[in-house]
mmCIF file of C-alpha atoms in Angstrom:
data_model
loop_
_atom_site.group_PDB
_atom_site.id
_atom_site.type_symbol
_atom_site.label_atom_id
_atom_site.label_comp_id
_atom_site.label_asym_id
_atom_site.label_seq_id
_atom_site.Cartn_x
_atom_site.Cartn_y
_atom_site.Cartn_z
ATOM 1 C CA UNK I 1 -0.110 8.132 -1.738
ATOM 2 C CA UNK I 2 -2.054 5.573 -3.634
ATOM 3 C CA UNK I 3 -1.103 2.578 -1.525
ATOM 4 C CA UNK I 4 0.085 1.587 1.923
ATOM 5 C CA UNK I 5 3.613 2.818 2.466
ATOM 6 C CA UNK I 6 6.044 1.219 4.882
ATOM 7 C CA UNK I 7 9.493 2.317 5.954
ATOM 8 C CA UNK I 8 12.190 1.298 6.180
ATOM 9 C CA UNK I 9 11.943 -1.497 3.635
ATOM 10 C CA UNK I 10 14.978 -3.176 5.152
ATOM 11 C CA UNK I 11 16.412 -2.876 8.629
ATOM 12 C CA UNK I 12 19.403 -4.635 10.110
ATOM 13 C CA UNK I 13 19.689 -4.353 13.865
ATOM 14 C CA UNK I 14 22.132 -5.684 16.370
ATOM 15 C CA UNK I 15 20.658 -7.805 19.075
ATOM 16 C CA UNK I 16 19.457 -5.573 21.884
ATOM 17 C CA UNK I 17 18.798 -2.523 19.741
ATOM 18 C CA UNK I 18 15.426 -0.838 19.543
ATOM 19 C CA UNK I 19 13.741 -0.473 16.151
ATOM 20 C CA UNK I 20 10.769 1.519 14.890
ATOM 21 C CA UNK I 21 8.806 0.600 11.791
ATOM 22 C CA UNK I 22 6.463 3.072 10.183
ATOM 23 C CA UNK I 23 3.244 2.540 8.274
ATOM 24 C CA UNK I 24 1.364 5.160 6.299
ATOM 25 C CA UNK I 25 -2.039 3.713 5.349
ATOM 26 C CA UNK I 26 -4.254 4.597 2.440
ATOM 27 C CA UNK I 27 -5.863 7.958 3.088
ATOM 28 C CA UNK I 28 -9.278 7.589 4.689
ATOM 29 C CA UNK I 29 -8.775 3.989 5.774
ATOM 30 C CA UNK I 30 -10.110 3.593 9.283
ATOM 31 C CA UNK I 31 -8.636 0.222 10.168
ATOM 32 C CA UNK I 32 -4.935 -0.549 10.363
ATOM 33 C CA UNK I 33 -3.327 -3.906 11.018
ATOM 34 C CA UNK I 34 0.165 -5.167 11.720
ATOM 35 C CA UNK I 35 1.220 -8.685 10.778
ATOM 36 C CA UNK I 36 4.472 -10.584 11.179
ATOM 37 C CA UNK I 37 5.536 -12.924 8.398
ATOM 38 C CA UNK I 38 8.316 -15.412 8.984
ATOM 39 C CA UNK I 39 10.079 -16.981 6.020
ATOM 40 C CA UNK I 40 7.900 -19.554 4.301
ATOM 41 C CA UNK I 41 4.874 -18.877 6.464
ATOM 42 C CA UNK I 42 1.689 -16.898 6.262
ATOM 43 C CA UNK I 43 1.226 -13.556 7.984
ATOM 44 C CA UNK I 44 0.535 -13.760 11.710
ATOM 45 C CA UNK I 45 -1.694 -11.127 13.311
ATOM 46 C CA UNK I 46 -0.029 -8.752 15.745
ATOM 47 C CA UNK I 47 -2.401 -5.864 16.429
ATOM 48 C CA UNK I 48 -5.332 -3.873 15.044
ATOM 49 C CA UNK I 49 -6.381 -0.224 15.231
ATOM 50 C CA UNK I 50 -9.628 1.445 14.409
ATOM 51 C CA UNK I 51 -8.749 5.108 14.041
ATOM 52 C CA UNK I 52 -6.475 5.813 17.019
ATOM 53 C CA UNK I 53 -7.929 3.096 19.228
ATOM 54 C CA UNK I 54 -5.971 -0.129 19.535
ATOM 55 C CA UNK I 55 -8.787 -2.670 19.621
ATOM 56 C CA UNK I 56 -6.777 -5.868 19.683
ATOM 57 C CA UNK I 57 -3.151 -6.428 20.591
ATOM 58 C CA UNK I 58 -3.429 -10.086 21.409
ATOM 59 C CA UNK I 59 -0.909 -11.083 18.757
ATOM 60 C CA UNK I 60 2.007 -9.051 20.068
ATOM 61 C CA UNK I 61 4.581 -11.704 21.057
ATOM 62 C CA UNK I 62 5.921 -9.965 24.147
ATOM 63 C CA UNK I 63 5.961 -6.706 26.034
ATOM 64 C CA UNK I 64 8.940 -5.698 23.906
ATOM 65 C CA UNK I 65 6.494 -5.024 21.093
ATOM 66 C CA UNK I 66 4.492 -1.829 21.127
ATOM 67 C CA UNK I 67 2.329 -0.175 18.474
ATOM 68 C CA UNK I 68 0.695 3.206 18.299
ATOM 69 C CA UNK I 69 -1.436 5.280 15.979
ATOM 70 C CA UNK I 70 -1.846 8.549 17.866
ATOM 71 C CA UNK I 71 -3.706 10.569 15.254
ATOM 72 C CA UNK I 72 -5.553 7.775 13.562
ATOM 73 C CA UNK I 73 -3.435 7.744 10.429
ATOM 74 C CA UNK I 74 0.285 6.857 10.523
ATOM 75 C CA UNK I 75 1.236 3.980 12.792
ATOM 76 C CA UNK I 76 4.531 2.925 14.324
ATOM 77 C CA UNK I 77 5.483 -0.554 15.472
ATOM 78 C CA UNK I 78 8.304 -0.443 17.991
ATOM 79 C CA UNK I 79 10.372 -3.400 19.059
ATOM 80 C CA UNK I 80 12.584 -2.931 22.077
ATOM 81 C CA UNK I 81 15.725 -4.937 22.836
ATOM 82 C CA UNK I 82 15.471 -6.891 19.605
ATOM 83 C CA UNK I 83 16.169 -10.623 19.620
ATOM 84 C CA UNK I 84 17.117 -12.902 16.745
ATOM 85 C CA UNK I 85 13.663 -14.463 16.767
ATOM 86 C CA UNK I 86 12.220 -11.054 15.886
ATOM 87 C CA UNK I 87 13.732 -11.371 12.399
ATOM 88 C CA UNK I 88 10.809 -11.373 9.981
ATOM 89 C CA UNK I 89 8.917 -9.232 7.534
ATOM 90 C CA UNK I 90 6.506 -6.886 9.256
ATOM 91 C CA UNK I 91 3.465 -6.174 7.139
ATOM 92 C CA UNK I 92 1.088 -3.300 7.576
ATOM 93 C CA UNK I 93 -2.390 -3.351 6.070
ATOM 94 C CA UNK I 94 -5.264 -0.935 6.040
ATOM 95 C CA UNK I 95 -8.939 -1.344 5.398
ATOM 96 C CA UNK I 96 -11.687 1.122 4.619
ATOM 97 C CA UNK I 97 -14.742 -0.154 6.445
ATOM 98 C CA UNK I 98 -15.203 -0.105 10.180
ATOM 99 C CA UNK I 99 -16.794 -3.513 9.905
ATOM 100 C CA UNK I 100 -15.003 -6.676 10.733
ATOM 101 C CA UNK I 101 -14.305 -8.278 7.424
ATOM 102 C CA UNK I 102 -13.028 -5.789 4.957
ATOM 103 C CA UNK I 103 -10.450 -6.681 2.399
ATOM 104 C CA UNK I 104 -6.956 -5.727 3.403
ATOM 105 C CA UNK I 105 -4.614 -3.502 1.424
ATOM 106 C CA UNK I 106 -1.037 -4.385 2.260
ATOM 107 C CA UNK I 107 2.207 -2.495 2.088
ATOM 108 C CA UNK I 108 5.386 -4.104 0.817
ATOM 109 C CA UNK I 109 6.585 -4.797 4.317
ATOM 110 C CA UNK I 110 9.617 -3.993 6.418
ATOM 111 C CA UNK I 111 12.178 -6.785 6.505
ATOM 112 C CA UNK I 112 13.916 -6.863 9.890
ATOM 113 C CA UNK I 113 17.105 -8.833 10.365
ATOM 114 C CA UNK I 114 18.494 -9.061 13.877
ATOM 115 C CA UNK I 115 22.123 -10.108 14.073
ATOM 116 C CA UNK S 1 -10.205 -21.315 17.312
ATOM 117 C CA UNK S 2 -9.885 -20.454 13.680
ATOM 118 C CA UNK S 3 -7.412 -22.243 11.448
ATOM 119 C CA UNK S 4 -6.567 -22.319 7.763
ATOM 120 C CA UNK S 5 -4.697 -25.184 6.132
ATOM 121 C CA UNK S 6 -3.105 -25.049 2.706
ATOM 122 C CA UNK S 7 -1.714 -28.527 2.290
ATOM 123 C CA UNK S 8 0.096 -27.828 -0.964
ATOM 124 C CA UNK S 9 3.376 -26.109 -0.177
ATOM 125 C CA UNK S 10 4.580 -25.840 -3.767
ATOM 126 C CA UNK S 11 3.013 -26.469 -7.152
ATOM 127 C CA UNK S 12 4.758 -26.295 -10.491
ATOM 128 C CA UNK S 13 2.890 -26.303 -13.802
ATOM 129 C CA UNK S 14 3.610 -25.523 -17.413
ATOM 130 C CA UNK S 15 2.021 -22.483 -18.957
ATOM 131 C CA UNK S 16 -1.577 -22.992 -20.140
ATOM 132 C CA UNK S 17 -2.232 -25.798 -17.687
ATOM 133 C CA UNK S 18 -5.082 -25.444 -15.210
ATOM 134 C CA UNK S 19 -4.170 -25.530 -11.539
ATOM 135 C CA UNK S 20 -6.213 -25.733 -8.328
ATOM 136 C CA UNK S 21 -5.001 -24.461 -4.986
ATOM 137 C CA UNK S 22 -6.635 -26.081 -1.982
ATOM 138 C CA UNK S 23 -7.771 -24.360 1.214
ATOM 139 C CA UNK S 24 -9.423 -26.008 4.207
ATOM 140 C CA UNK S 25 -10.595 -23.944 7.156
ATOM 141 C CA UNK S 26 -11.794 -24.464 10.704
ATOM 142 C CA UNK S 27 -14.080 -22.224 12.705
ATOM 143 C CA UNK S 28 -16.815 -22.648 15.295
ATOM 144 C CA UNK S 29 -18.696 -19.598 14.071
ATOM 145 C CA UNK S 30 -21.541 -19.745 11.604
ATOM 146 C CA UNK S 31 -20.704 -16.301 10.277
ATOM 147 C CA UNK S 32 -17.290 -15.928 8.747
ATOM 148 C CA UNK S 33 -15.465 -14.611 5.716
ATOM 149 C CA UNK S 34 -12.950 -16.287 3.471
ATOM 150 C CA UNK S 35 -10.308 -14.567 1.382
ATOM 151 C CA UNK S 36 -7.605 -15.306 -1.158
ATOM 152 C CA UNK S 37 -4.536 -13.098 -1.501
ATOM 153 C CA UNK S 38 -1.660 -13.211 -3.992
ATOM 154 C CA UNK S 39 1.897 -12.366 -2.941
ATOM 155 C CA UNK S 40 4.195 -11.803 -5.927
ATOM 156 C CA UNK S 41 7.976 -11.658 -5.517
ATOM 157 C CA UNK S 42 7.755 -7.930 -4.690
ATOM 158 C CA UNK S 43 6.197 -8.981 -1.394
ATOM 159 C CA UNK S 44 2.972 -6.976 -1.368
ATOM 160 C CA UNK S 45 -0.101 -9.130 -0.760
ATOM 161 C CA UNK S 46 -2.895 -8.373 -3.180
ATOM 162 C CA UNK S 47 -6.546 -9.091 -2.408
ATOM 163 C CA UNK S 48 -8.262 -11.414 -4.888
ATOM 164 C CA UNK S 49 -11.641 -12.354 -3.449
ATOM 165 C CA UNK S 50 -13.863 -12.374 -0.350
ATOM 166 C CA UNK S 51 -16.771 -14.740 0.321
ATOM 167 C CA UNK S 52 -19.098 -14.786 3.296
ATOM 168 C CA UNK S 53 -20.313 -17.993 4.875
ATOM 169 C CA UNK S 54 -23.869 -17.536 3.652
ATOM 170 C CA UNK S 55 -22.977 -17.334 0.007
ATOM 171 C CA UNK S 56 -21.893 -20.652 -1.434
ATOM 172 C CA UNK S 57 -22.177 -19.640 -5.029
ATOM 173 C CA UNK S 58 -19.054 -20.307 -6.975
ATOM 174 C CA UNK S 59 -17.455 -17.285 -8.563
ATOM 175 C CA UNK S 60 -15.560 -16.769 -11.764
ATOM 176 C CA UNK S 61 -13.419 -13.777 -12.631
ATOM 177 C CA UNK S 62 -11.625 -14.124 -15.909
ATOM 178 C CA UNK S 63 -9.225 -17.053 -15.601
ATOM 179 C CA UNK S 64 -9.829 -17.299 -11.848
ATOM 180 C CA UNK S 65 -12.590 -19.282 -10.204
ATOM 181 C CA UNK S 66 -13.404 -20.197 -6.634
ATOM 182 C CA UNK S 67 -15.271 -23.222 -5.276
ATOM 183 C CA UNK S 68 -16.715 -22.747 -1.773
ATOM 184 C CA UNK S 69 -18.098 -25.894 -0.116
ATOM 185 C CA UNK S 70 -19.272 -25.573 3.476
ATOM 186 C CA UNK S 71 -19.859 -29.327 3.707
ATOM 187 C CA UNK S 72 -16.125 -29.940 3.413
ATOM 188 C CA UNK S 73 -14.984 -26.583 4.853
ATOM 189 C CA UNK S 74 -13.076 -25.862 1.697
ATOM 190 C CA UNK S 75 -12.542 -22.786 -0.434
ATOM 191 C CA UNK S 76 -10.467 -23.840 -3.422
ATOM 192 C CA UNK S 77 -9.021 -21.568 -6.067
ATOM 193 C CA UNK S 78 -8.561 -22.570 -9.708
ATOM 194 C CA UNK S 79 -6.506 -20.758 -12.308
ATOM 195 C CA UNK S 80 -7.413 -21.731 -15.851
ATOM 196 C CA UNK S 81 -4.843 -21.568 -18.633
ATOM 197 C CA UNK S 82 -2.083 -20.476 -16.269
ATOM 198 C CA UNK S 83 0.450 -17.854 -17.278
ATOM 199 C CA UNK S 84 3.983 -17.115 -16.116
ATOM 200 C CA UNK S 85 2.696 -13.941 -14.428
ATOM 201 C CA UNK S 86 0.574 -16.119 -12.147
ATOM 202 C CA UNK S 87 3.744 -17.287 -10.405
ATOM 203 C CA UNK S 88 3.435 -16.143 -6.790
ATOM 204 C CA UNK S 89 2.581 -17.312 -3.309
ATOM 205 C CA UNK S 90 -1.150 -17.583 -2.747
ATOM 206 C CA UNK S 91 -2.691 -17.290 0.698
ATOM 207 C CA UNK S 92 -6.107 -18.294 1.915
ATOM 208 C CA UNK S 93 -7.426 -16.403 4.956
ATOM 209 C CA UNK S 94 -10.365 -16.484 7.349
ATOM 210 C CA UNK S 95 -12.099 -13.955 9.585
ATOM 211 C CA UNK S 96 -14.806 -15.138 11.966
ATOM 212 C CA UNK S 97 -16.997 -13.368 14.505
ATOM 213 C CA UNK S 98 -15.046 -14.619 17.497
ATOM 214 C CA UNK S 99 -11.880 -13.061 16.166
ATOM 215 C CA UNK S 100 -13.395 -10.005 14.565
ATOM 216 C CA UNK S 101 -10.856 -7.900 12.728
ATOM 217 C CA UNK S 102 -8.191 -10.592 12.883
ATOM 218 C CA UNK S 103 -7.422 -12.480 9.696
ATOM 219 C CA UNK S 104 -5.959 -15.953 10.073
ATOM 220 C CA UNK S 105 -3.812 -16.946 7.106
ATOM 221 C CA UNK S 106 -2.694 -20.304 5.847
ATOM 222 C CA UNK S 107 0.991 -20.862 5.188
ATOM 223 C CA UNK S 108 0.538 -20.294 1.480
ATOM 224 C CA UNK S 109 1.064 -22.243 -1.706
ATOM 225 C CA UNK S 110 3.958 -21.277 -3.944
ATOM 226 C CA UNK S 111 2.871 -21.553 -7.557
ATOM 227 C CA UNK S 112 5.489 -21.645 -10.285
ATOM 228 C CA UNK S 113 4.310 -21.451 -13.868
ATOM 229 C CA UNK S 114 6.993 -22.405 -16.355
ATOM 230 C CA UNK S 115 6.985 -21.175 -19.940
#
């Protein structure tokens, strides 16, 4: 597709459930990022891939969060045993260059609500 | 540590007024990049501009202009003759060498342009 595609757009989970959020980046984009955006705040970095390699996962809040990009294109962010504090919009972004400071192309996000 | 502060939480103007959105950043690195993104109600952040730390020239793009001043660690964004379609949340972001690949965002400024 022309842009970054994320699914599902909306997810409601009961506390304790596992969720998986998918990101399909722009074709040919090497770098892929996940951000978490709480209501009224800016995006907070979670993790970063260059091709299939996860180069930085320092922003993942706990070991319940796991991200993968096995073939260097589509990525999945998995949250195990969801908690209410996990409720947020999860943004995926991709970037063409392998350098450090490329502009980011964002998807529309996946809004997670944990009840 | 890198930090971005957008002190203005909300701004409301009447169409055709000029408006300036402030951004102050902190970094220990001498090489860094600054960005502005627009987030309309649809939720997808859209890249507007990138500046590197060695280029302090101000930039103008149509009704948009940016004022980068290293002396005050500021990267302000001005919209001239605002329009209703400019209503959105605007984010300033920073990438520095220490945190390569990781964008740090401010909390955003919500701009409302009234007809």
